[in-house]
């Protein structure tokens, strides 16, 4: 549903999603950090497979959905709502439209959200060197280095106080 809403939104409001999908340069120009990483990830989908814009929105929507589902499962496990009302409030929190809209567009948000979720859920289970957490850190450092720095600072502070 949110992929459809995002598609309708971007048909009438040009945004960064079009810049991430309508690639015109050679793939080597997308080697770098930040926005370039998303363009490099999209390059084979656009230039080689020639997938349409709507399909890109669907792919990123699925990435965002996986991140939301993992975070919801993590929260439900660790919070363990004791009443039906608490369980309902947790579900409502994870059904907020803003969360789903911004994690269903072609861009950095779904990938960064998935990376942070993977790092957080793996660290909560003390799986510091798992493939999920390593890939999460690599993606986060490549796309949003300042967010990776703040998350690393939070991990270090937590380690010091625990």
JSON list of C-alpha atoms in Angstrom, two decimals:
[
{"chain": "A", "resi": 1, "resn": "UNK", "atom": "CA", "xyz": [0.00, 0.00, 0.00]},
{"chain": "A", "resi": 2, "resn": "UNK", "atom": "CA", "xyz": [2.77, 2.47, 0.89]},
{"chain": "A", "resi": 3, "resn": "UNK", "atom": "CA", "xyz": [4.69, 1.64, -2.28]},
{"chain": "A", "resi": 4, "resn": "UNK", "atom": "CA", "xyz": [1.58, 2.72, -4.19]},
{"chain": "A", "resi": 5, "resn": "UNK", "atom": "CA", "xyz": [1.22, 5.90, -2.13]},
{"chain": "A", "resi": 6, "resn": "UNK", "atom": "CA", "xyz": [4.90, 6.71, -2.63]},
{"chain": "A", "resi": 7, "resn": "UNK", "atom": "CA", "xyz": [4.58, 6.07, -6.38]},
{"chain": "A", "resi": 8, "resn": "UNK", "atom": "CA", "xyz": [1.61, 8.40, -6.64]},
{"chain": "A", "resi": 9, "resn": "UNK", "atom": "CA", "xyz": [3.45, 11.03, -4.60]},
{"chain": "A", "resi": 10, "resn": "UNK", "atom": "CA", "xyz": [6.55, 10.90, -6.79]},
{"chain": "A", "resi": 11, "resn": "UNK", "atom": "CA", "xyz": [4.53, 11.04, -10.02]},
{"chain": "A", "resi": 12, "resn": "UNK", "atom": "CA", "xyz": [3.44, 14.56, -9.07]},
{"chain": "A", "resi": 13, "resn": "UNK", "atom": "CA", "xyz": [6.29, 15.69, -6.81]},
{"chain": "A", "resi": 14, "resn": "UNK", "atom": "CA", "xyz": [9.73, 15.15, -8.21]},
{"chain": "A", "resi": 15, "resn": "UNK", "atom": "CA", "xyz": [12.14, 14.33, -5.41]},
{"chain": "A", "resi": 16, "resn": "UNK", "atom": "CA", "xyz": [15.40, 12.62, -4.59]},
{"chain": "A", "resi": 17, "resn": "UNK", "atom": "CA", "xyz": [13.95, 9.24, -5.52]},
{"chain": "A", "resi": 18, "resn": "UNK", "atom": "CA", "xyz": [14.04, 10.24, -9.19]},
{"chain": "A", "resi": 19, "resn": "UNK", "atom": "CA", "xyz": [17.68, 11.31, -8.82]},
{"chain": "A", "resi": 20, "resn": "UNK", "atom": "CA", "xyz": [18.54, 7.95, -7.27]},
{"chain": "A", "resi": 21, "resn": "UNK", "atom": "CA", "xyz": [16.83, 6.00, -10.05]},
{"chain": "A", "resi": 22, "resn": "UNK", "atom": "CA", "xyz": [17.35, 8.04, -13.25]},
{"chain": "A", "resi": 23, "resn": "UNK", "atom": "CA", "xyz": [21.08, 7.49, -13.57]},
{"chain": "A", "resi": 24, "resn": "UNK", "atom": "CA", "xyz": [22.94, 8.90, -16.55]},
{"chain": "A", "resi": 25, "resn": "UNK", "atom": "CA", "xyz": [26.63, 8.63, -15.65]},
{"chain": "A", "resi": 26, "resn": "UNK", "atom": "CA", "xyz": [29.03, 5.70, -15.79]},
{"chain": "A", "resi": 27, "resn": "UNK", "atom": "CA", "xyz": [28.93, 3.43, -12.71]},
{"chain": "A", "resi": 28, "resn": "UNK", "atom": "CA", "xyz": [32.45, 4.47, -11.65]},
{"chain": "A", "resi": 29, "resn": "UNK", "atom": "CA", "xyz": [31.20, 8.00, -10.98]},
{"chain": "A", "resi": 30, "resn": "UNK", "atom": "CA", "xyz": [29.04, 6.56, -8.20]},
{"chain": "A", "resi": 31, "resn": "UNK", "atom": "CA", "xyz": [31.94, 5.23, -6.14]},
{"chain": "A", "resi": 32, "resn": "UNK", "atom": "CA", "xyz": [32.06, 7.19, -2.90]},
{"chain": "A", "resi": 33, "resn": "UNK", "atom": "CA", "xyz": [30.05, 7.72, 0.27]},
{"chain": "A", "resi": 34, "resn": "UNK", "atom": "CA", "xyz": [26.57, 9.03, 0.97]},
{"chain": "A", "resi": 35, "resn": "UNK", "atom": "CA", "xyz": [24.23, 9.44, -1.99]},
{"chain": "A", "resi": 36, "resn": "UNK", "atom": "CA", "xyz": [26.71, 7.80, -4.34]},
{"chain": "A", "resi": 37, "resn": "UNK", "atom": "CA", "xyz": [26.35, 4.47, -2.52]},
{"chain": "A", "resi": 38, "resn": "UNK", "atom": "CA", "xyz": [22.61, 4.35, -3.19]},
{"chain": "A", "resi": 39, "resn": "UNK", "atom": "CA", "xyz": [23.22, 5.23, -6.84]},
{"chain": "A", "resi": 40, "resn": "UNK", "atom": "CA", "xyz": [25.87, 2.50, -7.07]},
{"chain": "A", "resi": 41, "resn": "UNK", "atom": "CA", "xyz": [23.43, -0.02, -5.57]},
{"chain": "A", "resi": 42, "resn": "UNK", "atom": "CA", "xyz": [20.76, 1.10, -8.05]},
{"chain": "A", "resi": 43, "resn": "UNK", "atom": "CA", "xyz": [23.04, 1.14, -11.09]},
{"chain": "A", "resi": 44, "resn": "UNK", "atom": "CA", "xyz": [22.70, -2.58, -11.99]},
{"chain": "A", "resi": 45, "resn": "UNK", "atom": "CA", "xyz": [18.94, -2.39, -11.44]},
{"chain": "A", "resi": 46, "resn": "UNK", "atom": "CA", "xyz": [18.58, 0.62, -13.73]},
{"chain": "A", "resi": 47, "resn": "UNK", "atom": "CA", "xyz": [21.34, 0.32, -16.32]},
{"chain": "A", "resi": 48, "resn": "UNK", "atom": "CA", "xyz": [21.64, -3.46, -16.63]},
{"chain": "A", "resi": 49, "resn": "UNK", "atom": "CA", "xyz": [18.20, -4.86, -15.74]},
{"chain": "A", "resi": 50, "resn": "UNK", "atom": "CA", "xyz": [16.34, -1.72, -16.92]},
{"chain": "A", "resi": 51, "resn": "UNK", "atom": "CA", "xyz": [13.77, -2.00, -14.14]},
{"chain": "A", "resi": 52, "resn": "UNK", "atom": "CA", "xyz": [11.06, 0.68, -14.08]},
{"chain": "A", "resi": 53, "resn": "UNK", "atom": "CA", "xyz": [10.79, 3.33, -11.37]},
{"chain": "A", "resi": 54, "resn": "UNK", "atom": "CA", "xyz": [7.75, 1.69, -9.77]},
{"chain": "A", "resi": 55, "resn": "UNK", "atom": "CA", "xyz": [9.70, -1.56, -9.37]},
{"chain": "A", "resi": 56, "resn": "UNK", "atom": "CA", "xyz": [12.48, 0.34, -7.61]},
{"chain": "A", "resi": 57, "resn": "UNK", "atom": "CA", "xyz": [9.91, 1.75, -5.20]},
{"chain": "A", "resi": 58, "resn": "UNK", "atom": "CA", "xyz": [8.65, -1.78, -4.58]},
{"chain": "A", "resi": 59, "resn": "UNK", "atom": "CA", "xyz": [12.20, -3.04, -3.85]},
{"chain": "A", "resi": 60, "resn": "UNK", "atom": "CA", "xyz": [12.90, -0.22, -1.40]},
{"chain": "A", "resi": 61, "resn": "UNK", "atom": "CA", "xyz": [9.46, -0.68, 0.15]},
{"chain": "A", "resi": 62, "resn": "UNK", "atom": "CA", "xyz": [10.35, -4.31, 0.86]},
{"chain": "A", "resi": 63, "resn": "UNK", "atom": "CA", "xyz": [13.68, -3.26, 2.38]},
{"chain": "A", "resi": 64, "resn": "UNK", "atom": "CA", "xyz": [11.84, -0.82, 4.65]},
{"chain": "A", "resi": 65, "resn": "UNK", "atom": "CA", "xyz": [9.22, -3.42, 5.53]},
{"chain": "A", "resi": 66, "resn": "UNK", "atom": "CA", "xyz": [11.90, -5.96, 6.52]},
{"chain": "A", "resi": 67, "resn": "UNK", "atom": "CA", "xyz": [13.49, -3.33, 8.77]},
{"chain": "A", "resi": 68, "resn": "UNK", "atom": "CA", "xyz": [10.16, -2.41, 10.39]},
{"chain": "A", "resi": 69, "resn": "UNK", "atom": "CA", "xyz": [9.24, -6.08, 10.86]},
{"chain": "A", "resi": 70, "resn": "UNK", "atom": "CA", "xyz": [12.60, -6.88, 12.48]},
{"chain": "A", "resi": 71, "resn": "UNK", "atom": "CA", "xyz": [12.35, -3.86, 14.77]},
{"chain": "A", "resi": 72, "resn": "UNK", "atom": "CA", "xyz": [8.77, -4.75, 15.70]},
{"chain": "A", "resi": 73, "resn": "UNK", "atom": "CA", "xyz": [9.75, -8.36, 16.45]},
{"chain": "A", "resi": 74, "resn": "UNK", "atom": "CA", "xyz": [12.69, -7.12, 18.52]},
{"chain": "A", "resi": 75, "resn": "UNK", "atom": "CA", "xyz": [10.53, -4.64, 20.45]},
{"chain": "A", "resi": 76, "resn": "UNK", "atom": "CA", "xyz": [7.77, -7.20, 21.03]},
{"chain": "A", "resi": 77, "resn": "UNK", "atom": "CA", "xyz": [10.30, -9.73, 22.34]},
{"chain": "A", "resi": 78, "resn": "UNK", "atom": "CA", "xyz": [12.10, -7.33, 24.67]},
{"chain": "A", "resi": 79, "resn": "UNK", "atom": "CA", "xyz": [9.11, -5.33, 25.87]},
{"chain": "A", "resi": 80, "resn": "UNK", "atom": "CA", "xyz": [6.82, -8.36, 26.19]},
{"chain": "A", "resi": 81, "resn": "UNK", "atom": "CA", "xyz": [3.53, -6.48, 26.53]},
{"chain": "A", "resi": 82, "resn": "UNK", "atom": "CA", "xyz": [1.62, -7.88, 29.50]},
{"chain": "A", "resi": 83, "resn": "UNK", "atom": "CA", "xyz": [-1.83, -6.62, 28.54]},
{"chain": "A", "resi": 84, "resn": "UNK", "atom": "CA", "xyz": [-3.81, -6.51, 25.33]},
{"chain": "A", "resi": 85, "resn": "UNK", "atom": "CA", "xyz": [-3.82, -2.71, 25.55]},
{"chain": "A", "resi": 86, "resn": "UNK", "atom": "CA", "xyz": [0.00, -2.57, 25.74]},
{"chain": "A", "resi": 87, "resn": "UNK", "atom": "CA", "xyz": [0.23, -4.97, 22.80]},
{"chain": "A", "resi": 88, "resn": "UNK", "atom": "CA", "xyz": [-2.22, -2.84, 20.81]},
{"chain": "A", "resi": 89, "resn": "UNK", "atom": "CA", "xyz": [-0.25, 0.34, 21.58]},
{"chain": "A", "resi": 90, "resn": "UNK", "atom": "CA", "xyz": [2.96, -1.31, 20.38]},
{"chain": "A", "resi": 91, "resn": "UNK", "atom": "CA", "xyz": [1.25, -2.38, 17.13]},
{"chain": "A", "resi": 92, "resn": "UNK", "atom": "CA", "xyz": [-0.18, 1.10, 16.61]},
{"chain": "A", "resi": 93, "resn": "UNK", "atom": "CA", "xyz": [3.28, 2.59, 17.11]},
{"chain": "A", "resi": 94, "resn": "UNK", "atom": "CA", "xyz": [4.66, 0.39, 14.34]},
{"chain": "A", "resi": 95, "resn": "UNK", "atom": "CA", "xyz": [1.72, 1.14, 12.04]},
{"chain": "A", "resi": 96, "resn": "UNK", "atom": "CA", "xyz": [2.28, 4.90, 11.99]},
{"chain": "A", "resi": 97, "resn": "UNK", "atom": "CA", "xyz": [2.04, 5.99, 8.34]},
{"chain": "A", "resi": 98, "resn": "UNK", "atom": "CA", "xyz": [5.04, 8.32, 8.50]},
{"chain": "A", "resi": 99, "resn": "UNK", "atom": "CA", "xyz": [7.37, 5.43, 9.39]},
{"chain": "A", "resi": 100, "resn": "UNK", "atom": "CA", "xyz": [6.12, 3.34, 6.48]},
{"chain": "A", "resi": 101, "resn": "UNK", "atom": "CA", "xyz": [6.09, 6.17, 3.93]},
{"chain": "A", "resi": 102, "resn": "UNK", "atom": "CA", "xyz": [9.68, 7.28, 4.48]},
{"chain": "A", "resi": 103, "resn": "UNK", "atom": "CA", "xyz": [10.96, 3.72, 4.51]},
{"chain": "A", "resi": 104, "resn": "UNK", "atom": "CA", "xyz": [9.19, 2.86, 1.25]},
{"chain": "A", "resi": 105, "resn": "UNK", "atom": "CA", "xyz": [10.87, 5.37, -1.07]},
{"chain": "A", "resi": 106, "resn": "UNK", "atom": "CA", "xyz": [13.96, 4.98, -3.21]},
{"chain": "A", "resi": 107, "resn": "UNK", "atom": "CA", "xyz": [16.66, 6.54, -1.10]},
{"chain": "A", "resi": 108, "resn": "UNK", "atom": "CA", "xyz": [18.91, 6.29, 1.90]},
{"chain": "A", "resi": 109, "resn": "UNK", "atom": "CA", "xyz": [16.18, 5.99, 4.54]},
{"chain": "A", "resi": 110, "resn": "UNK", "atom": "CA", "xyz": [15.13, 2.34, 4.06]},
{"chain": "A", "resi": 111, "resn": "UNK", "atom": "CA", "xyz": [18.71, 1.10, 3.80]},
{"chain": "A", "resi": 112, "resn": "UNK", "atom": "CA", "xyz": [19.93, 3.13, 6.79]},
{"chain": "A", "resi": 113, "resn": "UNK", "atom": "CA", "xyz": [16.90, 2.05, 8.83]},
{"chain": "A", "resi": 114, "resn": "UNK", "atom": "CA", "xyz": [17.61, -1.60, 7.99]},
{"chain": "A", "resi": 115, "resn": "UNK", "atom": "CA", "xyz": [21.32, -1.19, 8.85]},
{"chain": "A", "resi": 116, "resn": "UNK", "atom": "CA", "xyz": [20.57, 0.41, 12.24]},
{"chain": "A", "resi": 117, "resn": "UNK", "atom": "CA", "xyz": [17.93, -2.22, 13.00]},
{"chain": "A", "resi": 118, "resn": "UNK", "atom": "CA", "xyz": [20.31, -5.06, 12.15]},
{"chain": "A", "resi": 119, "resn": "UNK", "atom": "CA", "xyz": [23.08, -3.59, 14.30]},
{"chain": "A", "resi": 120, "resn": "UNK", "atom": "CA", "xyz": [20.75, -2.98, 17.23]},
{"chain": "A", "resi": 121, "resn": "UNK", "atom": "CA", "xyz": [19.08, -6.40, 17.17]},
{"chain": "A", "resi": 122, "resn": "UNK", "atom": "CA", "xyz": [22.36, -8.27, 16.77]},
{"chain": "A", "resi": 123, "resn": "UNK", "atom": "CA", "xyz": [24.07, -6.31, 19.55]},
{"chain": "A", "resi": 124, "resn": "UNK", "atom": "CA", "xyz": [21.12, -6.94, 21.87]},
{"chain": "A", "resi": 125, "resn": "UNK", "atom": "CA", "xyz": [21.78, -10.66, 21.43]},
{"chain": "A", "resi": 126, "resn": "UNK", "atom": "CA", "xyz": [25.56, -10.12, 21.90]},
{"chain": "A", "resi": 127, "resn": "UNK", "atom": "CA", "xyz": [26.28, -11.08, 18.28]},
{"chain": "A", "resi": 128, "resn": "UNK", "atom": "CA", "xyz": [28.90, -8.41, 17.72]},
{"chain": "A", "resi": 129, "resn": "UNK", "atom": "CA", "xyz": [30.67, -10.07, 14.80]},
{"chain": "A", "resi": 130, "resn": "UNK", "atom": "CA", "xyz": [27.72, -11.55, 12.95]},
{"chain": "A", "resi": 131, "resn": "UNK", "atom": "CA", "xyz": [27.28, -11.06, 9.23]},
{"chain": "A", "resi": 132, "resn": "UNK", "atom": "CA", "xyz": [24.16, -8.95, 9.84]},
{"chain": "A", "resi": 133, "resn": "UNK", "atom": "CA", "xyz": [25.91, -6.54, 12.18]},
{"chain": "A", "resi": 134, "resn": "UNK", "atom": "CA", "xyz": [29.04, -6.26, 10.03]},
{"chain": "A", "resi": 135, "resn": "UNK", "atom": "CA", "xyz": [27.00, -5.57, 6.89]},
{"chain": "A", "resi": 136, "resn": "UNK", "atom": "CA", "xyz": [24.89, -3.13, 8.89]},
{"chain": "A", "resi": 137, "resn": "UNK", "atom": "CA", "xyz": [27.98, -1.22, 10.01]},
{"chain": "A", "resi": 138, "resn": "UNK", "atom": "CA", "xyz": [29.46, -1.19, 6.51]},
{"chain": "A", "resi": 139, "resn": "UNK", "atom": "CA", "xyz": [26.24, 0.11, 4.94]},
{"chain": "A", "resi": 140, "resn": "UNK", "atom": "CA", "xyz": [25.75, 2.68, 7.67]},
{"chain": "A", "resi": 141, "resn": "UNK", "atom": "CA", "xyz": [29.33, 3.95, 7.43]},
{"chain": "A", "resi": 142, "resn": "UNK", "atom": "CA", "xyz": [29.11, 4.16, 3.64]},
{"chain": "A", "resi": 143, "resn": "UNK", "atom": "CA", "xyz": [25.73, 5.90, 3.46]},
{"chain": "A", "resi": 144, "resn": "UNK", "atom": "CA", "xyz": [25.57, 8.00, 6.63]},
{"chain": "A", "resi": 145, "resn": "UNK", "atom": "CA", "xyz": [28.99, 8.17, 8.34]},
{"chain": "A", "resi": 146, "resn": "UNK", "atom": "CA", "xyz": [27.82, 10.69, 10.94]},
{"chain": "A", "resi": 147, "resn": "UNK", "atom": "CA", "xyz": [24.95, 8.39, 12.00]},
{"chain": "A", "resi": 148, "resn": "UNK", "atom": "CA", "xyz": [27.44, 5.51, 12.25]},
{"chain": "A", "resi": 149, "resn": "UNK", "atom": "CA", "xyz": [29.64, 7.68, 14.47]},
{"chain": "A", "resi": 150, "resn": "UNK", "atom": "CA", "xyz": [26.75, 8.54, 16.81]},
{"chain": "A", "resi": 151, "resn": "UNK", "atom": "CA", "xyz": [25.64, 4.91, 16.97]},
{"chain": "A", "resi": 152, "resn": "UNK", "atom": "CA", "xyz": [29.20, 3.82, 17.71]},
{"chain": "A", "resi": 153, "resn": "UNK", "atom": "CA", "xyz": [29.38, 6.45, 20.46]},
{"chain": "A", "resi": 154, "resn": "UNK", "atom": "CA", "xyz": [26.13, 5.09, 21.94]},
{"chain": "A", "resi": 155, "resn": "UNK", "atom": "CA", "xyz": [27.51, 1.53, 21.80]},
{"chain": "A", "resi": 156, "resn": "UNK", "atom": "CA", "xyz": [30.71, 2.61, 23.52]},
{"chain": "A", "resi": 157, "resn": "UNK", "atom": "CA", "xyz": [28.88, 4.51, 26.26]},
{"chain": "A", "resi": 158, "resn": "UNK", "atom": "CA", "xyz": [26.64, 1.51, 26.81]},
{"chain": "A", "resi": 159, "resn": "UNK", "atom": "CA", "xyz": [29.67, -0.79, 27.01]},
{"chain": "A", "resi": 160, "resn": "UNK", "atom": "CA", "xyz": [31.36, 1.49, 29.55]},
{"chain": "A", "resi": 161, "resn": "UNK", "atom": "CA", "xyz": [28.32, 1.64, 31.83]},
{"chain": "A", "resi": 162, "resn": "UNK", "atom": "CA", "xyz": [27.48, -2.03, 31.60]}
]
